[in-house]
Coordinates of C-alpha atoms in Angstrom, one line a residue:
M1 CA -0.1 -3.6 42.0
S2 CA -3.7 -2.7 41.4
D3 CA -6.2 -5.1 39.6
S4 CA -6.9 -2.3 37.0
Y5 CA -5.7 -4.7 34.2
K6 CA -8.6 -7.0 35.2
I7 CA -11.0 -4.2 34.1
A8 CA -9.1 -3.5 31.2
A9 CA -9.4 -7.1 30.1
K10 CA -13.1 -6.9 29.7
V11 CA -13.0 -4.1 27.3
V12 CA -14.0 -5.2 23.8
P13 CA -14.1 -3.6 20.3
S14 CA -17.3 -2.3 18.4
E15 CA -18.2 -4.0 15.2
R16 CA -17.2 -0.8 13.4
Q17 CA -13.7 -0.9 15.1
L18 CA -13.3 -4.5 14.0
K19 CA -14.2 -3.8 10.3
W20 CA -11.7 -0.7 10.4
Q21 CA -9.0 -2.8 11.9
E22 CA -9.4 -5.6 9.1
V23 CA -8.6 -2.9 6.4
E24 CA -5.1 -2.8 8.0
F25 CA -3.3 -0.6 5.2
Y26 CA -4.7 2.2 3.3
A27 CA -3.8 5.4 1.4
F28 CA -4.2 9.0 2.5
C29 CA -4.3 11.3 -0.6
H30 CA -3.5 14.8 0.3
F31 CA -4.7 16.8 -2.8
G32 CA -6.2 20.3 -3.0
M33 CA -5.0 24.0 -3.2
N34 CA -1.8 23.4 -1.4
T35 CA -0.8 20.8 -4.4
F36 CA -0.7 24.1 -6.6
T37 CA 0.9 26.5 -4.1
G38 CA 3.6 24.5 -2.9
K39 CA 2.3 25.0 0.8
E40 CA 1.5 22.5 3.6
W41 CA -1.1 24.7 5.4
G42 CA -2.8 27.2 3.0
D43 CA -4.3 30.6 4.4
G44 CA -7.6 30.3 2.4
Q45 CA -6.9 33.5 0.3
T46 CA -5.6 31.8 -3.0
P47 CA -8.3 32.3 -5.9
P48 CA -10.2 29.1 -6.8
E49 CA -8.8 29.5 -10.3
V50 CA -5.4 28.3 -9.1
F51 CA -6.9 24.8 -8.7
H52 CA -6.3 23.3 -12.2
P53 CA -5.2 19.6 -12.6
T54 CA -4.6 19.0 -16.1
D55 CA -4.8 15.2 -16.4
F56 CA -6.9 14.4 -13.4
D57 CA -7.3 10.5 -13.4
A58 CA -8.8 9.0 -10.2
E59 CA -8.7 5.5 -11.5
Q60 CA -4.9 5.9 -11.9
W61 CA -4.8 6.6 -8.1
A62 CA -6.9 3.6 -7.4
K63 CA -4.8 1.2 -9.4
A64 CA -1.6 2.7 -7.8
V65 CA -2.9 2.3 -4.2
K66 CA -4.3 -1.2 -4.8
S67 CA -1.0 -2.3 -6.4
A68 CA 0.8 -1.9 -3.2
G69 CA -1.6 -4.1 -1.2
M70 CA -3.8 -1.3 0.3
R71 CA -7.5 -1.9 0.8
G72 CA -8.6 1.7 1.2
L73 CA -8.3 5.5 0.3
I74 CA -8.9 8.5 2.3
L75 CA -9.2 11.9 0.5
T76 CA -8.6 15.3 1.9
C77 CA -11.9 16.6 0.9
K78 CA -11.3 19.9 2.5
H79 CA -8.0 21.1 4.3
H80 CA -7.3 23.9 6.4
D81 CA -7.6 26.5 3.6
G82 CA -11.3 25.9 3.3
F83 CA -11.2 24.9 -0.4
C84 CA -13.6 22.1 -1.2
L85 CA -13.1 19.3 -3.7
W86 CA -16.7 18.8 -4.2
P87 CA -19.3 21.6 -5.5
S88 CA -20.5 22.3 -1.9
A89 CA -23.9 24.3 -1.8
Y90 CA -22.5 26.2 1.3
T91 CA -19.5 28.0 0.0
E92 CA -18.2 29.3 -3.4
Y93 CA -14.7 28.4 -2.4
S94 CA -14.7 25.0 -4.2
V95 CA -14.1 23.3 -7.4
K96 CA -17.2 24.8 -9.0
N97 CA -15.4 27.9 -9.4
S98 CA -12.2 26.5 -10.7
P99 CA -11.1 25.4 -14.3
F100 CA -11.4 21.8 -13.3
R101 CA -14.0 20.1 -15.7
D102 CA -15.0 23.7 -16.6
G103 CA -16.5 24.1 -13.3
Q104 CA -18.7 21.1 -13.5
G105 CA -16.3 18.9 -11.6
D106 CA -16.2 16.9 -8.5
V107 CA -13.1 15.2 -7.3
V108 CA -14.7 13.4 -4.4
R109 CA -17.2 11.9 -6.8
E110 CA -14.5 10.6 -9.1
V111 CA -12.4 9.3 -6.4
A112 CA -15.2 7.4 -4.7
D113 CA -16.3 6.0 -7.9
A114 CA -12.7 4.8 -8.8
C115 CA -12.6 3.2 -5.2
K116 CA -15.8 1.3 -5.9
K117 CA -14.7 0.1 -9.2
Y118 CA -11.3 -1.2 -8.0
G119 CA -12.6 -2.7 -4.7
L120 CA -11.1 -0.1 -2.3
K121 CA -12.8 1.2 0.6
F122 CA -13.4 5.0 0.7
G123 CA -12.9 7.4 3.5
V124 CA -13.2 11.2 3.7
Y125 CA -11.1 14.1 5.6
L126 CA -12.7 17.1 6.4
S127 CA -10.8 19.7 8.3
P128 CA -12.5 21.3 11.3
W129 CA -10.3 24.4 10.9
D130 CA -11.3 26.5 8.0
R131 CA -9.3 29.7 7.1
H132 CA -11.5 30.9 4.5
E133 CA -15.0 30.5 6.0
P134 CA -16.2 34.0 7.6
T135 CA -18.1 32.2 10.2
Y136 CA -15.1 30.5 11.6
G137 CA -14.5 31.6 15.3
Q138 CA -18.3 32.7 15.6
G139 CA -19.3 29.6 17.5
E140 CA -22.5 28.0 16.5
P141 CA -22.6 29.6 13.0
Y142 CA -19.6 27.7 11.9
N143 CA -20.6 24.4 13.7
T144 CA -23.7 24.6 11.5
Y145 CA -21.6 25.3 8.4
Y146 CA -19.4 22.4 9.2
K147 CA -22.1 19.9 9.9
N148 CA -23.8 21.0 6.6
Q149 CA -20.6 20.1 4.6
L150 CA -20.5 16.8 6.8
R151 CA -23.9 16.0 5.6
E152 CA -23.0 16.5 1.8
L153 CA -20.1 14.2 2.1
L154 CA -21.6 11.8 4.3
T155 CA -24.9 11.3 2.0
N156 CA -23.6 11.7 -1.6
Y157 CA -20.6 9.5 -1.9
G158 CA -21.7 6.0 -0.8
E159 CA -20.8 3.9 2.2
L160 CA -17.6 5.1 4.0
F161 CA -15.2 3.1 6.1
C162 CA -13.7 6.0 7.9
I163 CA -14.2 9.8 8.7
W164 CA -10.8 11.2 9.5
L165 CA -10.6 14.3 11.7
D166 CA -7.7 16.2 13.0
G167 CA -7.7 18.6 15.9
A168 CA -6.3 21.8 14.0
C169 CA -7.8 24.8 15.4
G170 CA -6.5 28.2 14.7
E171 CA -7.4 32.0 15.0
G172 CA -10.6 33.1 13.4
K173 CA -10.7 36.5 11.5
N174 CA -12.4 37.9 14.5
G175 CA -9.6 37.0 16.7
K176 CA -11.6 34.3 18.4
K177 CA -10.8 30.5 18.4
Q178 CA -13.7 28.2 17.1
K179 CA -15.0 26.0 19.8
Y180 CA -15.8 22.7 17.9
D181 CA -19.0 21.0 18.9
W182 CA -17.6 17.5 18.6
Q183 CA -20.4 15.8 20.1
S184 CA -23.0 17.2 17.6
Y185 CA -20.3 16.3 14.8
Y186 CA -20.3 12.7 15.9
A187 CA -24.0 12.5 16.0
V188 CA -24.2 13.6 12.4
M189 CA -21.6 10.9 11.6
R190 CA -23.3 8.2 13.5
E191 CA -26.7 9.1 11.9
L192 CA -25.6 9.0 8.3
Q193 CA -22.5 6.6 8.4
P194 CA -23.0 4.4 11.3
N195 CA -20.5 1.8 10.2
A196 CA -17.7 4.4 9.5
A197 CA -14.9 4.5 12.1
I198 CA -14.2 8.0 13.3
C199 CA -10.3 8.6 13.4
V200 CA -8.0 10.4 15.6
S201 CA -10.1 13.4 16.8
G202 CA -12.9 10.9 17.5
P203 CA -13.9 7.9 19.6
D204 CA -12.8 5.1 17.4
V205 CA -9.2 5.3 16.6
R206 CA -6.2 7.1 18.2
W207 CA -3.4 8.8 16.6
I208 CA 0.0 6.8 17.3
G209 CA 1.7 10.0 18.4
N210 CA 4.2 10.7 15.8
E211 CA 4.5 10.9 11.8
A212 CA 7.6 8.9 11.7
G213 CA 5.8 5.5 11.3
V214 CA 7.0 4.2 14.7
C215 CA 4.8 2.0 17.1
R216 CA 5.4 1.4 20.7
K217 CA 7.0 -2.0 21.8
A218 CA 3.7 -2.9 23.2
E219 CA 0.9 -1.2 21.3
W220 CA -2.2 -1.7 23.5
S221 CA -5.7 -1.4 22.0
V222 CA -7.3 -0.9 25.6
V223 CA -6.1 2.3 27.1
P224 CA -7.5 5.0 29.6
S225 CA -10.5 6.8 28.4
W226 CA -9.1 10.3 28.7
L227 CA -6.8 9.7 26.0
S228 CA -10.0 10.2 23.5
I229 CA -10.5 13.8 25.0
N230 CA -10.3 16.1 22.0
E231 CA -8.5 18.8 23.8
Y232 CA -5.8 16.1 24.7
V233 CA -5.6 15.0 21.1
A234 CA -5.2 18.6 19.9
E235 CA -2.5 19.4 22.2
H236 CA -0.4 16.3 21.3
S237 CA -1.0 16.5 17.5
Q238 CA -1.2 19.1 14.7
K239 CA 2.1 20.6 15.4
A240 CA 2.9 21.6 11.9
D241 CA 5.3 24.2 12.8
D242 CA 7.1 21.8 14.9
K243 CA 8.4 19.4 12.2
K244 CA 10.9 17.9 14.4
F245 CA 8.2 16.6 16.9
A246 CA 6.0 15.5 13.9
K247 CA 8.8 13.4 12.5
T248 CA 10.3 12.0 15.5
H249 CA 8.9 9.7 18.2
N250 CA 11.0 10.5 21.2
A251 CA 8.2 13.0 22.6
M252 CA 5.5 10.3 22.6
V253 CA 4.2 8.5 25.7
L254 CA 5.9 5.1 25.3
D255 CA 3.6 3.0 27.6
L256 CA -0.2 3.4 27.4
G257 CA -1.6 0.0 28.4
S258 CA 0.8 -2.0 30.5
R259 CA -0.3 -3.1 34.1
K260 CA 2.1 -0.6 35.5
A261 CA 0.9 2.3 33.1
I262 CA -2.7 1.8 34.0
A263 CA -2.6 0.9 37.7
N264 CA -4.3 4.0 38.9
E265 CA -7.0 3.9 36.1
T266 CA -10.6 2.7 36.5
D267 CA -12.1 3.7 33.3
F268 CA -11.0 2.1 29.8
I269 CA -11.9 2.1 26.2
W270 CA -11.2 0.2 23.0
Y271 CA -9.0 2.9 21.2
P272 CA -6.7 1.1 18.6
A273 CA -3.8 3.0 17.2
E274 CA -3.2 4.3 13.5
V275 CA 0.1 5.0 12.0
D276 CA 0.1 8.0 9.7
V277 CA 3.1 8.8 7.7
S278 CA 3.7 10.1 4.1
I279 CA 5.6 8.4 1.3
R280 CA 7.4 11.8 1.0
P281 CA 8.8 14.4 3.5
G282 CA 5.6 16.5 2.9
W283 CA 2.0 15.6 2.9
F284 CA 1.1 17.5 -0.2
Y285 CA 3.1 17.3 -3.5
H286 CA 6.2 19.3 -4.0
A287 CA 8.2 18.8 -7.2
A288 CA 11.4 19.3 -5.1
E289 CA 10.8 16.0 -3.2
D290 CA 10.6 13.8 -6.3
G291 CA 14.0 12.3 -5.4
K292 CA 12.9 11.7 -1.7
V293 CA 10.2 9.0 -1.9
K294 CA 10.8 6.4 0.8
S295 CA 12.7 3.4 -0.2
L296 CA 11.2 -0.2 -0.1
D297 CA 13.3 -1.1 2.8
K298 CA 11.9 1.9 4.8
L299 CA 8.4 1.2 3.8
Y300 CA 8.7 -2.4 4.8
K301 CA 10.1 -1.6 8.3
I302 CA 7.2 0.9 8.9
Y303 CA 4.6 -1.9 7.6
L304 CA 6.1 -4.5 10.1
N305 CA 6.0 -2.1 12.9
S306 CA 2.5 -0.9 12.3
V307 CA 0.4 -3.5 10.6
G308 CA 2.8 -6.2 12.3
G309 CA 2.7 -4.3 15.7
N310 CA -1.2 -4.1 16.4
A311 CA -1.9 -0.8 14.5
S312 CA -3.2 0.1 11.1
L313 CA -1.1 1.7 8.4
L314 CA -2.3 5.1 6.8
L315 CA 0.4 5.8 4.0
N316 CA 0.0 9.4 2.5
I317 CA 0.4 9.3 -1.3
P318 CA 0.1 13.0 -2.8
P319 CA -0.9 13.4 -6.4
D320 CA 0.7 16.2 -8.3
K321 CA -0.3 19.2 -10.2
T322 CA -1.6 17.1 -13.1
G323 CA -4.0 15.2 -11.0
R324 CA -2.0 12.0 -10.9
I325 CA 0.1 9.9 -8.7
P326 CA 3.7 10.7 -9.7
Q327 CA 5.4 7.9 -11.6
V328 CA 8.0 7.5 -9.0
D329 CA 5.5 7.1 -6.4
A330 CA 3.5 4.6 -8.4
L331 CA 6.3 2.6 -9.3
T332 CA 7.5 2.5 -5.6
L333 CA 4.0 1.4 -4.6
D334 CA 3.8 -1.4 -7.2
A335 CA 7.4 -2.7 -6.2
F336 CA 6.2 -2.7 -2.6
G337 CA 3.0 -4.7 -3.3
R338 CA 5.3 -7.3 -5.2
M339 CA 7.7 -7.1 -2.1
L340 CA 4.9 -8.1 0.4
G341 CA 3.9 -10.9 -2.1
R342 CA 7.4 -12.3 -1.9
E343 CA 7.8 -11.9 1.8
F344 CA 4.3 -13.6 2.7
P345 CA 3.6 -15.9 -0.4
V346 CA 2.1 -19.1 0.8
D347 CA 1.1 -20.0 4.5
L348 CA 3.2 -23.1 5.3
L349 CA 1.0 -24.2 8.1
Q350 CA -1.8 -25.3 5.7
G351 CA -2.1 -29.0 6.6
A352 CA -0.2 -28.8 9.7
R353 CA -1.3 -29.9 13.1
A354 CA -1.7 -28.2 16.3
C355 CA -2.0 -29.2 20.1
A356 CA -1.9 -27.1 23.3
T357 CA -1.2 -27.7 27.0
S358 CA -4.8 -26.9 27.7
E359 CA -8.0 -26.0 26.0
L360 CA -11.1 -24.3 27.3
D361 CA -13.5 -26.8 25.6
S362 CA -13.9 -28.8 22.5
E363 CA -15.2 -25.6 20.8
H364 CA -11.9 -23.9 21.4
S365 CA -9.4 -26.3 20.5
A366 CA -5.8 -25.8 19.4
S367 CA -6.6 -26.7 15.8
S368 CA -8.8 -23.7 15.6
V369 CA -5.8 -21.6 14.9
L370 CA -5.3 -23.2 11.7
E371 CA -8.7 -22.8 10.2
E372 CA -10.0 -20.0 8.2
N373 CA -12.9 -19.0 10.2
T374 CA -14.2 -17.2 13.4
S375 CA -13.1 -20.1 15.9
F376 CA -10.3 -19.6 18.0
W377 CA -8.1 -21.4 20.7
Q378 CA -8.5 -20.4 24.4
S379 CA -6.6 -22.2 27.1
A380 CA -7.8 -23.4 30.4
L381 CA -8.7 -20.3 32.8
D382 CA -6.5 -21.5 35.4
E383 CA -3.3 -22.1 33.4
E384 CA -0.7 -19.2 33.7
C385 CA 1.6 -19.9 31.1
P386 CA -0.2 -22.1 28.2
E387 CA 1.6 -23.4 25.2
L388 CA 0.7 -24.0 21.6
V389 CA 2.6 -26.3 19.5
L390 CA 2.3 -26.3 15.6
D391 CA 3.5 -29.5 13.9
F392 CA 4.4 -28.8 10.1
G393 CA 4.5 -32.8 9.8
T394 CA 8.1 -32.7 8.3
E395 CA 10.9 -30.4 8.7
T396 CA 10.3 -27.0 7.0
A397 CA 12.0 -23.9 6.5
F398 CA 10.5 -20.5 7.6
D399 CA 11.6 -17.0 8.4
S400 CA 8.2 -15.3 9.7
L401 CA 5.0 -16.1 11.7
I402 CA 1.8 -14.0 11.9
L403 CA -0.2 -14.3 15.0
Q404 CA -3.7 -13.0 15.7
E405 CA -5.4 -12.8 19.1
N406 CA -9.1 -13.1 19.3
I407 CA -9.7 -9.4 19.9
R408 CA -13.7 -10.0 20.0
T409 CA -13.0 -11.2 23.6
G410 CA -10.6 -8.5 24.4
Q411 CA -6.8 -7.9 24.4
Q412 CA -5.3 -10.3 26.9
I413 CA -1.8 -11.4 25.9
E414 CA 0.9 -9.3 27.4
A415 CA 4.0 -11.5 26.6
F416 CA 4.9 -14.5 24.5
D417 CA 8.0 -16.7 23.3
V418 CA 8.4 -18.4 20.1
A419 CA 10.6 -21.5 20.1
I420 CA 11.5 -24.2 17.5
Q421 CA 12.3 -28.0 18.2
K422 CA 15.9 -28.9 17.8
G423 CA 16.2 -32.7 18.6
N424 CA 14.7 -33.3 21.9
R425 CA 14.8 -29.7 23.3
W426 CA 13.2 -26.3 22.4
K427 CA 15.3 -23.4 21.3
R428 CA 13.9 -20.0 21.8
I429 CA 14.2 -17.7 18.6
G430 CA 12.0 -14.8 19.6
K431 CA 10.6 -12.9 22.7
Y432 CA 7.6 -10.4 22.2
T433 CA 5.2 -8.4 24.1
I434 CA 1.6 -8.2 23.0
I435 CA -0.2 -9.8 20.1
G436 CA -3.5 -7.9 19.7
Y437 CA -5.2 -7.9 16.2
K438 CA -1.9 -8.7 14.5
R439 CA 1.7 -9.5 15.2
I440 CA 4.2 -10.1 12.6
C441 CA 7.4 -12.0 13.9
R442 CA 10.1 -11.4 11.2
F443 CA 13.1 -13.5 12.1
K444 CA 16.5 -12.3 11.0
K445 CA 17.4 -15.7 9.7
T446 CA 15.7 -18.8 8.2
Y447 CA 14.8 -21.5 10.6
R448 CA 14.4 -25.3 9.8
T449 CA 12.2 -27.4 12.0
R450 CA 9.3 -29.6 12.2
K451 CA 7.6 -28.1 15.3
I452 CA 7.0 -24.6 16.7
R453 CA 6.2 -23.7 20.1
I454 CA 4.2 -20.5 21.1
R455 CA 4.4 -20.1 25.0
I456 CA 2.2 -17.3 26.5
R457 CA 4.4 -15.9 29.3
S458 CA 1.7 -13.5 30.7
H459 CA -2.0 -12.7 30.1
R460 CA -4.8 -11.0 31.8
G461 CA -7.0 -14.0 32.5
M462 CA -8.0 -15.3 29.1
A463 CA -5.1 -16.6 26.6
T464 CA -6.7 -16.7 23.1
I465 CA -5.4 -17.2 19.6
L466 CA -7.5 -16.7 16.5
R467 CA -5.0 -17.4 13.7
V468 CA -1.3 -18.5 13.2
S469 CA 0.6 -18.7 9.9
A470 CA 4.2 -19.2 8.9
Y471 CA 6.1 -18.1 5.9
K472 CA 9.1 -18.4 3.8
R473 CA 10.4 -15.5 1.7
N474 CA 10.4 -16.3 -1.9
E475 CA 13.7 -15.2 -3.3
L476 CA 12.8 -15.9 -6.8
A477 CA 9.6 -14.1 -7.3

């Protein structure tokens, strides 16, 4: 087998990618003209007067989102219908010609301010496809139009953590397809929001490959560079007419980063995955779906597979026609936040001790994995299967572990085991693939032990662990 994996092992994330990864769990709010027409993809012909939220409350959104444990919110500032939720100077098709706030309103401003007030990161979605704008399909005139709207969003609403782009591209009125000037779009973004991650149709974050909330068994952040080519992204996403593809995962490539998958590759990028899924069947609000909000068990499974599987989770929460998060969704979010608090209440490894079969040097000791700082454990470079042992000090009950690799030095760990001490022997209780930014090991039963062993079965030359924590579900909370 080739040594391509050695090249991949040297790829590291940018600072903006690290900051994005730390957000972990955040909301998508699909809100706009489709909210009032009942459509998912509007045609841009609906009069602005139809957009009329009667009880709009961005702070209610922020409070609902935060109650679930989410750390950010992305707003669909303009969807494919071209209707703008801010008073854009470049089109009349916006809130300035709607009844909202008597034509003086700015949904983007109110949501951005609410996020700031409640400590949430704020991000924007601006569809490249615009079914209302006459210059769409004319090439450079539309690219200029799009960049002008980008500049409005990227300069008037504070610091953004994310700019979310899909690859949707439809027929223009003149029968020509618009050729997006992606590189010039990115140049505007880097100029005005250099710390914001450009997601999905961009260089910083990739789409998971489905809308079912499913990750791969081994979700690598280091992948072949061709996965970021926009034509590839567009071809494999935005299949709104193919709902079976969007909601299932059997069509996605299941291995992107293993040694076998990358054996013939030579060019790699750090391109971490984002799982986007809606709390309802649709992305925009539909009254008929009020009884179809995902259950807590379903949301928890998605959370474990995404946040706990080296990806981030973007959960869509669509506001209704009043301009508020529906009560059933808000109650579900609050209950889910409480559930996470019960599942991961207190780190049981506080005050524990750690030792390892080897340490690179005194600055990369085993004890680093128990410290709340940027220090990390690294094994000796020549050890093939290093082991880390965590000692509670006394027999302790636990049912989950959270591990984090030190991804600042790359993603290296390919496989590991978890075992507990039973008398004079070790009993394996879990067998896993990668760790990456975060791996949540949720066990089917509660185990009691004094010591836990983490054995790295395979790595790409540098075994590192930044942090390990252990938890026991609080049944009474």
